[in-house]
Amino acid sequence: MSENLLTQLQSPDDLRKLNPQQLPQIAAELRQFIIDIVSVKEGHLGASLGVVELTIALHYVFNTPDDLLIWDVGHQAYGHKILTGRKDQFHTNRQLGGISGFPKRSESIYDAFGTGHSSTSISAALGMAIASKLKGEHHRQHVAVIGDASIASGMAFEGLNHAGVTDANLLVILNDNAIGIDPSVGALKNYLTSVKEGKNHIENNIIKSLNFDYSGPIDGHDIPSLIHELNRLKSIKGPKFLHIITTKGKGFAMAEEHQVKYHAPGKFDKTTGEILTHTDADLPPKYQDVFGITLLDLARKNPNIVGITPAMPTGSSLKIMMEALPERAFDVGIAEQHAVTLSAGMASQGMTVFCNIYSTFLQRAYDQVIHDVALQNLPVIFCLDRAGLVGEDGATHHGLYDLAYLRCIPNLIIYAPKDEIALRNILYTAQLGLEHPIAIRYPRGRGNNTNWQVPYSKIEIGKAICLKEGEKTAILSTGTIGYNVTQALNKTSSSEAFAHYDFGFVKPLDETVLHEICKKFKTIITLEDGCIKGGFGSSVNEFAQENGYLTTIKNLGVPDMFIEHGTVAELQRICQIDSDSLAALFNEQK
């Protein structure tokens, strides 16, 4: 049996000491190392397996970290992390206190740029290349690795457009596997397919027309070919573009065959590939499925309903409608800005548009929400999945800022359902017709009710609900975090002292109920699964100040800091918004 080479590597310097004939063995060992750890610890599997050979070739050819290497999004960076000094820590990947699941500048000098959202790599690498030139560092190489789904995003084309009129020492590597999280879509995907199949003439090459030195496509799993081409490109001046073909999940049969499922499969049997899941027959539904199932039901009854998502049909469960009513549900690719303005265009023509975007990704379309939707008062229905703390994906993916960044926009209604039934009912209410756009935020994961498919009930816009009467302190919560309040009050010795109100509507606030609360209670506690600065609690503070109330108000939520990765339960404890922390606080208040 041959000696294990991966155990001897602590850095890319060690890798470069090997002869090229040893690199396929490193690839096999690296692939197996990733499978062994991710099968037990969970994480993003398929993307990293697909770039094992590319990762080795890049660190073998380029002088990292002096040469700068950027992984777009970062789902595919596990092999990079293992080869750059984090092999012994890789088992802590995405765990509280462990290494991040994405590239992170503060974690390693080999992580040249922090990522987590797509399509930033070309702009960042171009900025670095221009900076290197200005500093006289002409020897430095700057490499951006981007997937075919990510390069279709507008920002990627902005970077290509600028790079093409510079002489920057930039190499863009297109990792073309025809899939992001879900299969790639759009005309660019069709173009790339024709290139791979040899059906597109070289004079019709989009990339060459942008003044890049284009080469490829080549086999991204052929290490000698990769090394040969990367060495050749090192000596070419100006912007370069290498098109490689890879297979997501390469080397693990189940991940190759079921690429969507094995993007982030959870725990699985590393031998058979079987995903280790418990039956969910008796469990409450995932919020995304409440959205997807409800939307399809409503769409079958309302022919004006359409659904739109930017590259998240599976994660958002819009796929349920896409499969049943494909002509009325659209995956527009990684294009959040386009998704919002497309929704606005449809709404302007009388369509009832459900635009489903993860909370953290709507940040990328902020101007479109203001300029194209709210300013024109178009009744787009934004469904913001993954709102609040999302867990192991960490700071780039927590949906903590939507309440704050949306609350300041005129005309926009903001609602956070307290449970699955409330989500179902607000979706029903919104499609009946609203005078304004609405943002509906709900968390990742499961709810608490198994009997949620009850008859629809119209929700009164702007109305708060008293969930529990009390004598001394009023607790005002918004969204599903209110469940923690209920649990905490059950652990509190004097729960009769506390009233609990559900403020599903953060905008408009129920001022009638707020006046009653401020007159009755000397102390108010607000709670939200989002940033305290500018959020729901801030709106209550503003109301009290504007109306001259001297009520003591304590705001609970996520503090003014970036929250790292860990389980949702762990992160709630850190933010002191878990039920135990709330119970301790309530016991102090009684």
Short mmCIF file of C-alpha atoms in Angstrom, two decimals, residues 88-429:
data_model
loop_
_atom_site.label_atom_id
_atom_site.label_comp_id
_atom_site.label_asym_id
_atom_site.label_seq_id
_atom_site.Cartn_x
_atom_site.Cartn_y
_atom_site.Cartn_z
CA ASP A 88 -6.13 19.27 11.34
CA GLN A 89 -8.96 21.75 12.06
CA PHE A 90 -11.21 20.71 9.20
CA HIS A 91 -13.34 18.52 11.46
CA THR A 92 -14.48 21.77 13.16
CA ASN A 93 -15.77 23.16 9.87
CA ARG A 94 -18.96 25.25 10.35
CA GLN A 95 -19.07 24.48 14.08
CA LEU A 96 -19.12 27.08 16.83
CA GLY A 97 -15.53 28.17 17.42
CA GLY A 98 -14.30 26.15 14.44
CA ILE A 99 -13.25 27.19 10.96
CA SER A 100 -15.73 28.86 8.63
CA GLY A 101 -17.44 27.00 5.82
CA PHE A 102 -16.44 29.83 3.47
CA PRO A 103 -13.16 31.64 2.69
CA LYS A 104 -12.45 34.22 5.38
CA ARG A 105 -9.58 36.71 5.44
CA SER A 106 -9.20 36.67 9.22
CA GLU A 107 -8.85 32.88 9.18
CA SER A 108 -5.90 32.43 6.83
CA ILE A 109 -3.49 34.42 4.69
CA TYR A 110 -4.41 32.03 1.89
CA ASP A 111 -8.01 33.31 1.93
CA ALA A 112 -7.37 36.42 -0.13
CA PHE A 113 -10.97 37.62 -0.03
CA GLY A 114 -13.97 36.71 2.10
CA THR A 115 -16.86 35.18 0.18
CA GLY A 116 -20.22 33.56 0.79
CA HIS A 117 -22.38 35.36 -1.75
CA SER A 118 -21.82 34.76 -5.45
CA SER A 119 -20.30 36.71 -8.32
CA THR A 120 -17.92 38.98 -6.39
CA SER A 121 -14.66 37.25 -7.34
CA ILE A 122 -13.91 38.94 -10.67
CA SER A 123 -14.38 42.46 -9.31
CA ALA A 124 -12.32 41.69 -6.21
CA ALA A 125 -9.49 40.04 -8.16
CA LEU A 126 -9.47 42.90 -10.66
CA GLY A 127 -9.20 45.39 -7.81
CA MET A 128 -6.26 43.44 -6.41
CA ALA A 129 -4.58 43.24 -9.81
CA ILE A 130 -4.88 46.98 -10.39
CA ALA A 131 -3.57 47.64 -6.88
CA SER A 132 -0.58 45.35 -7.49
CA LYS A 133 0.25 47.21 -10.69
CA LEU A 134 0.05 50.59 -8.95
CA LYS A 135 2.43 49.30 -6.27
CA GLY A 136 4.88 47.97 -8.85
CA GLU A 137 4.27 44.34 -7.89
CA HIS A 138 4.20 43.11 -11.46
CA HIS A 139 5.13 39.55 -10.52
CA ARG A 140 1.90 38.86 -8.64
CA GLN A 141 -0.79 36.70 -10.18
CA HIS A 142 -4.49 37.22 -9.45
CA VAL A 143 -6.88 34.32 -10.00
CA ALA A 144 -10.67 34.23 -9.69
CA VAL A 145 -12.45 30.86 -9.86
CA ILE A 146 -16.12 31.29 -10.72
CA GLY A 147 -18.88 28.85 -11.64
CA ASP A 148 -21.14 28.93 -14.67
CA ALA A 149 -24.15 29.82 -12.49
CA SER A 150 -22.32 32.68 -10.77
CA ILE A 151 -20.82 34.19 -13.92
CA ALA A 152 -24.35 34.76 -15.26
CA SER A 153 -24.93 37.32 -12.51
CA GLY A 154 -24.84 40.97 -13.45
CA MET A 155 -21.97 41.83 -11.13
CA ALA A 156 -19.73 39.24 -12.75
CA PHE A 157 -20.35 40.84 -16.14
CA GLU A 158 -19.61 44.27 -14.69
CA GLY A 159 -16.22 42.92 -13.61
CA LEU A 160 -15.57 41.30 -17.00
CA ASN A 161 -16.59 44.49 -18.79
CA HIS A 162 -14.09 46.58 -16.82
CA ALA A 163 -11.29 44.01 -16.88
CA GLY A 164 -11.48 43.81 -20.67
CA VAL A 165 -10.30 47.41 -21.06
CA THR A 166 -7.39 47.06 -18.63
CA ASP A 167 -4.01 45.38 -18.84
CA ALA A 168 -4.47 43.90 -15.36
CA ASN A 169 -2.72 40.63 -14.61
CA LEU A 170 -5.99 38.78 -14.03
CA LEU A 171 -6.91 35.16 -14.71
CA VAL A 172 -10.59 34.20 -14.57
CA ILE A 173 -11.22 30.45 -14.42
CA LEU A 174 -14.72 29.38 -15.36
CA ASN A 175 -15.57 26.17 -13.51
CA ASP A 176 -18.30 24.94 -15.82
CA ASN A 177 -20.35 22.09 -14.39
CA ALA A 178 -23.81 23.30 -15.53
CA ILE A 179 -25.07 23.61 -11.94
CA GLY A 180 -24.96 25.98 -9.00
CA ILE A 181 -27.10 24.73 -6.13
CA ASP A 182 -29.84 23.98 -8.65
CA PRO A 183 -29.17 23.41 -12.36
CA SER A 184 -27.97 26.52 -14.20
CA VAL A 185 -30.52 28.32 -16.35
CA GLY A 186 -30.62 30.94 -19.07
CA ALA A 187 -29.21 31.83 -22.45
CA LEU A 188 -25.61 32.00 -21.19
CA LYS A 189 -25.89 28.45 -19.91
CA ASN A 190 -27.10 27.39 -23.37
CA TYR A 191 -24.17 29.24 -24.96
CA LEU A 192 -21.64 27.52 -22.70
CA THR A 193 -23.20 24.16 -23.50
CA SER A 194 -22.76 24.83 -27.21
CA VAL A 195 -19.11 25.74 -26.62
CA LYS A 196 -18.53 22.51 -24.72
CA GLU A 197 -20.13 20.55 -27.51
CA GLY A 198 -17.96 22.26 -30.15
CA LYS A 199 -20.97 23.85 -31.84
CA ASN A 200 -19.89 27.46 -31.40
CA HIS A 201 -17.35 29.02 -33.71
CA ILE A 202 -14.33 30.70 -32.10
CA GLU A 203 -15.13 34.03 -33.78
CA ASN A 204 -18.46 34.00 -31.92
CA ASN A 205 -16.77 33.70 -28.52
CA ILE A 206 -18.35 36.07 -25.98
CA ILE A 207 -15.29 36.18 -23.76
CA LYS A 208 -12.85 36.92 -26.59
CA SER A 209 -15.10 39.79 -27.66
CA LEU A 210 -14.53 41.30 -24.22
CA ASN A 211 -10.75 41.38 -24.87
CA PHE A 212 -9.82 38.38 -22.76
CA ASP A 213 -7.25 35.84 -23.87
CA TYR A 214 -9.60 32.86 -23.94
CA SER A 215 -8.50 29.21 -23.75
CA GLY A 216 -10.41 26.00 -23.34
CA PRO A 217 -12.59 24.28 -22.69
CA ILE A 218 -10.32 21.69 -21.08
CA ASP A 219 -10.94 18.78 -18.72
CA GLY A 220 -10.90 20.17 -15.18
CA HIS A 221 -10.11 16.73 -13.76
CA ASP A 222 -6.95 16.25 -15.85
CA ILE A 223 -4.15 17.49 -13.59
CA PRO A 224 -1.35 17.44 -16.23
CA SER A 225 -3.49 19.44 -18.67
CA LEU A 226 -4.42 21.93 -15.96
CA ILE A 227 -0.82 22.40 -14.88
CA HIS A 228 0.37 22.82 -18.47
CA GLU A 229 -2.27 25.44 -19.25
CA LEU A 230 -1.87 27.36 -15.98
CA ASN A 231 1.88 27.56 -16.50
CA ARG A 232 1.33 28.86 -20.02
CA LEU A 233 -1.15 31.49 -18.83
CA LYS A 234 1.25 32.73 -16.13
CA SER A 235 3.46 34.26 -18.82
CA ILE A 236 0.66 35.99 -20.74
CA LYS A 237 0.03 39.63 -19.93
CA GLY A 238 -3.36 41.20 -19.40
CA PRO A 239 -6.77 39.63 -18.68
CA LYS A 240 -7.01 35.88 -19.34
CA PHE A 241 -9.91 33.44 -19.23
CA LEU A 242 -9.65 29.67 -18.83
CA HIS A 243 -12.77 27.58 -19.43
CA ILE A 244 -12.67 24.20 -17.67
CA ILE A 245 -15.25 21.43 -17.58
CA THR A 246 -15.87 19.63 -14.28
CA THR A 247 -18.44 17.35 -12.70
CA LYS A 248 -19.99 18.47 -9.43
CA GLY A 249 -19.57 15.66 -6.88
CA LYS A 250 -16.76 14.08 -8.91
CA GLY A 251 -15.48 10.81 -7.48
CA PHE A 252 -18.49 10.04 -5.30
CA ALA A 253 -21.14 8.23 -7.30
CA MET A 254 -24.22 9.40 -5.42
CA ALA A 255 -23.03 13.02 -5.46
CA GLU A 256 -22.46 12.84 -9.22
CA GLU A 257 -25.85 11.28 -9.83
CA HIS A 258 -27.88 13.51 -7.48
CA GLN A 259 -26.09 16.83 -7.65
CA VAL A 260 -28.80 19.00 -6.10
CA LYS A 261 -29.35 16.67 -3.14
CA TYR A 262 -25.60 16.29 -2.49
CA HIS A 263 -24.79 20.00 -2.64
CA ALA A 264 -25.16 19.96 1.15
CA PRO A 265 -26.58 16.53 1.99
CA GLY A 266 -26.27 16.52 5.76
CA LYS A 267 -24.84 13.35 7.29
CA PHE A 268 -24.46 10.38 4.98
CA ASP A 269 -22.88 6.94 4.75
CA LYS A 270 -19.49 7.53 3.17
CA THR A 271 -19.45 4.05 1.66
CA THR A 272 -22.92 3.81 0.15
CA GLY A 273 -23.72 7.49 -0.08
CA GLU A 274 -27.06 6.95 1.66
CA ILE A 275 -28.20 10.16 3.37
CA LEU A 276 -28.88 9.50 7.05
CA THR A 277 -32.25 11.05 7.77
CA HIS A 278 -34.98 10.46 10.29
CA THR A 279 -38.55 10.17 9.15
CA ASP A 280 -40.27 13.55 9.07
CA ALA A 281 -43.79 12.16 8.81
CA ASP A 282 -44.74 13.34 12.30
CA LEU A 283 -42.61 16.48 12.37
CA PRO A 284 -43.81 20.04 11.83
CA PRO A 285 -43.16 21.32 8.30
CA LYS A 286 -40.25 23.42 7.15
CA TYR A 287 -41.28 27.02 6.65
CA GLN A 288 -40.06 26.90 3.07
CA ASP A 289 -42.48 24.02 2.42
CA VAL A 290 -45.36 25.91 4.03
CA PHE A 291 -44.61 28.65 1.50
CA GLY A 292 -44.22 26.29 -1.46
CA ILE A 293 -47.29 24.13 -0.77
CA THR A 294 -49.48 27.12 0.06
CA LEU A 295 -48.38 29.10 -2.98
CA LEU A 296 -49.24 26.25 -5.33
CA ASP A 297 -52.65 25.87 -3.71
CA LEU A 298 -53.34 29.59 -4.08
CA ALA A 299 -51.97 29.69 -7.64
CA ARG A 300 -54.33 26.94 -8.75
CA LYS A 301 -57.23 29.10 -7.59
CA ASN A 302 -55.85 32.49 -8.67
CA PRO A 303 -54.62 32.57 -12.30
CA ASN A 304 -52.84 35.91 -11.79
CA ILE A 305 -50.33 34.45 -9.35
CA VAL A 306 -46.73 34.01 -10.53
CA GLY A 307 -43.64 32.97 -8.59
CA ILE A 308 -40.08 34.22 -9.10
CA THR A 309 -36.82 33.16 -7.45
CA PRO A 310 -33.15 33.93 -8.21
CA ALA A 311 -31.54 30.47 -8.36
CA MET A 312 -33.20 29.08 -5.22
CA PRO A 313 -36.12 26.92 -6.46
CA THR A 314 -35.22 23.97 -4.22
CA GLY A 315 -34.12 25.96 -1.18
CA SER A 316 -37.20 28.16 -1.29
CA SER A 317 -39.58 25.32 -2.30
CA LEU A 318 -40.81 27.37 -5.27
CA LYS A 319 -39.85 24.19 -7.13
CA ILE A 320 -43.21 22.77 -6.01
CA MET A 321 -45.01 25.35 -8.14
CA MET A 322 -42.42 25.17 -10.93
CA GLU A 323 -43.10 21.47 -11.39
CA ALA A 324 -46.89 21.84 -11.33
CA LEU A 325 -47.29 25.18 -13.14
CA PRO A 326 -44.02 25.72 -15.02
CA GLU A 327 -45.34 28.54 -17.18
CA ARG A 328 -46.08 30.65 -14.08
CA ALA A 329 -43.00 30.03 -11.92
CA PHE A 330 -39.56 31.33 -12.89
CA ASP A 331 -36.00 30.64 -11.82
CA VAL A 332 -34.08 33.65 -13.21
CA GLY A 333 -30.61 32.49 -12.11
CA ILE A 334 -28.30 34.32 -9.73
CA ALA A 335 -29.82 37.70 -10.49
CA GLU A 336 -31.49 39.25 -7.46
CA GLN A 337 -31.70 42.72 -8.98
CA HIS A 338 -33.35 41.34 -12.09
CA ALA A 339 -35.72 39.20 -10.01
CA VAL A 340 -37.01 42.25 -8.13
CA THR A 341 -37.45 44.49 -11.17
CA LEU A 342 -38.94 41.62 -13.20
CA SER A 343 -41.45 41.27 -10.37
CA ALA A 344 -42.16 44.99 -10.52
CA GLY A 345 -42.74 44.81 -14.26
CA MET A 346 -45.19 41.95 -13.88
CA ALA A 347 -46.97 43.66 -10.98
CA SER A 348 -47.39 46.81 -13.07
CA GLN A 349 -49.45 44.71 -15.48
CA GLY A 350 -51.78 43.35 -12.84
CA MET A 351 -50.05 40.09 -11.96
CA THR A 352 -49.91 38.92 -8.36
CA VAL A 353 -46.17 38.37 -7.95
CA PHE A 354 -44.55 36.33 -5.19
CA CYS A 355 -40.83 37.12 -5.29
CA ASN A 356 -39.04 34.57 -3.11
CA ILE A 357 -35.50 35.55 -2.06
CA TYR A 358 -33.41 34.65 0.95
CA SER A 359 -33.24 37.58 3.36
CA THR A 360 -29.47 37.88 3.07
CA PHE A 361 -29.66 37.89 -0.75
CA LEU A 362 -32.29 40.62 -0.96
CA GLN A 363 -29.55 42.91 0.32
CA ARG A 364 -28.09 42.63 -3.20
CA ALA A 365 -31.23 44.19 -4.72
CA TYR A 366 -31.83 47.02 -2.29
CA ASP A 367 -32.07 49.82 -4.85
CA GLN A 368 -34.53 47.81 -6.90
CA VAL A 369 -36.78 47.37 -3.86
CA ILE A 370 -36.77 51.14 -3.33
CA HIS A 371 -36.67 52.51 -6.90
CA ASP A 372 -38.59 49.89 -8.87
CA VAL A 373 -41.11 48.60 -6.33
CA ALA A 374 -41.76 50.88 -3.35
CA LEU A 375 -41.41 54.25 -5.10
CA GLN A 376 -43.99 53.14 -7.65
CA ASN A 377 -46.08 51.45 -4.94
CA LEU A 378 -46.29 48.20 -6.89
CA PRO A 379 -47.78 45.41 -4.77
CA VAL A 380 -44.98 42.87 -5.12
CA ILE A 381 -45.13 40.18 -2.43
CA PHE A 382 -41.58 39.57 -1.17
CA CYS A 383 -41.18 36.25 0.64
CA LEU A 384 -37.94 36.40 2.59
CA ASP A 385 -36.80 32.91 3.47
CA ARG A 386 -33.90 32.27 5.90
CA ALA A 387 -34.69 35.39 7.95
CA GLY A 388 -32.92 35.60 11.29
CA LEU A 389 -30.07 33.39 12.47
CA VAL A 390 -29.54 30.53 10.01
CA GLY A 391 -26.83 28.55 11.80
CA GLU A 392 -23.73 26.95 10.35
CA ASP A 393 -23.44 29.05 7.17
CA GLY A 394 -22.52 31.97 9.39
CA ALA A 395 -22.14 35.71 8.97
CA THR A 396 -22.62 35.86 5.20
CA HIS A 397 -25.95 34.05 5.37
CA HIS A 398 -27.69 35.23 8.56
CA GLY A 399 -30.82 37.17 7.61
CA LEU A 400 -30.45 39.70 10.39
CA TYR A 401 -30.77 43.04 8.66
CA ASP A 402 -34.04 42.92 6.72
CA LEU A 403 -36.20 44.56 9.38
CA ALA A 404 -33.75 47.44 9.66
CA TYR A 405 -33.06 47.95 5.97
CA LEU A 406 -36.69 47.58 4.92
CA ARG A 407 -38.36 49.50 7.75
CA CYS A 408 -37.13 52.86 6.44
CA ILE A 409 -38.69 52.39 2.98
CA PRO A 410 -42.02 54.22 2.42
CA ASN A 411 -45.06 52.25 1.17
CA LEU A 412 -43.63 48.89 2.27
CA ILE A 413 -45.59 46.60 4.60
CA ILE A 414 -43.41 44.30 6.75
CA TYR A 415 -44.79 41.16 8.38
CA ALA A 416 -43.18 38.35 10.38
CA PRO A 417 -45.55 35.41 11.03
CA LYS A 418 -45.38 33.84 14.47
CA ASP A 419 -45.98 30.33 13.13
CA GLU A 420 -46.84 28.22 10.09
CA ILE A 421 -50.55 29.07 10.20
CA ALA A 422 -49.81 32.79 10.24
CA LEU A 423 -47.47 32.37 7.25
CA ARG A 424 -50.16 30.47 5.37
CA ASN A 425 -52.74 33.16 6.16
CA ILE A 426 -50.57 36.13 5.18
CA LEU A 427 -49.83 34.49 1.83
CA TYR A 428 -53.57 34.08 1.36
CA THR A 429 -54.24 37.66 2.45
#
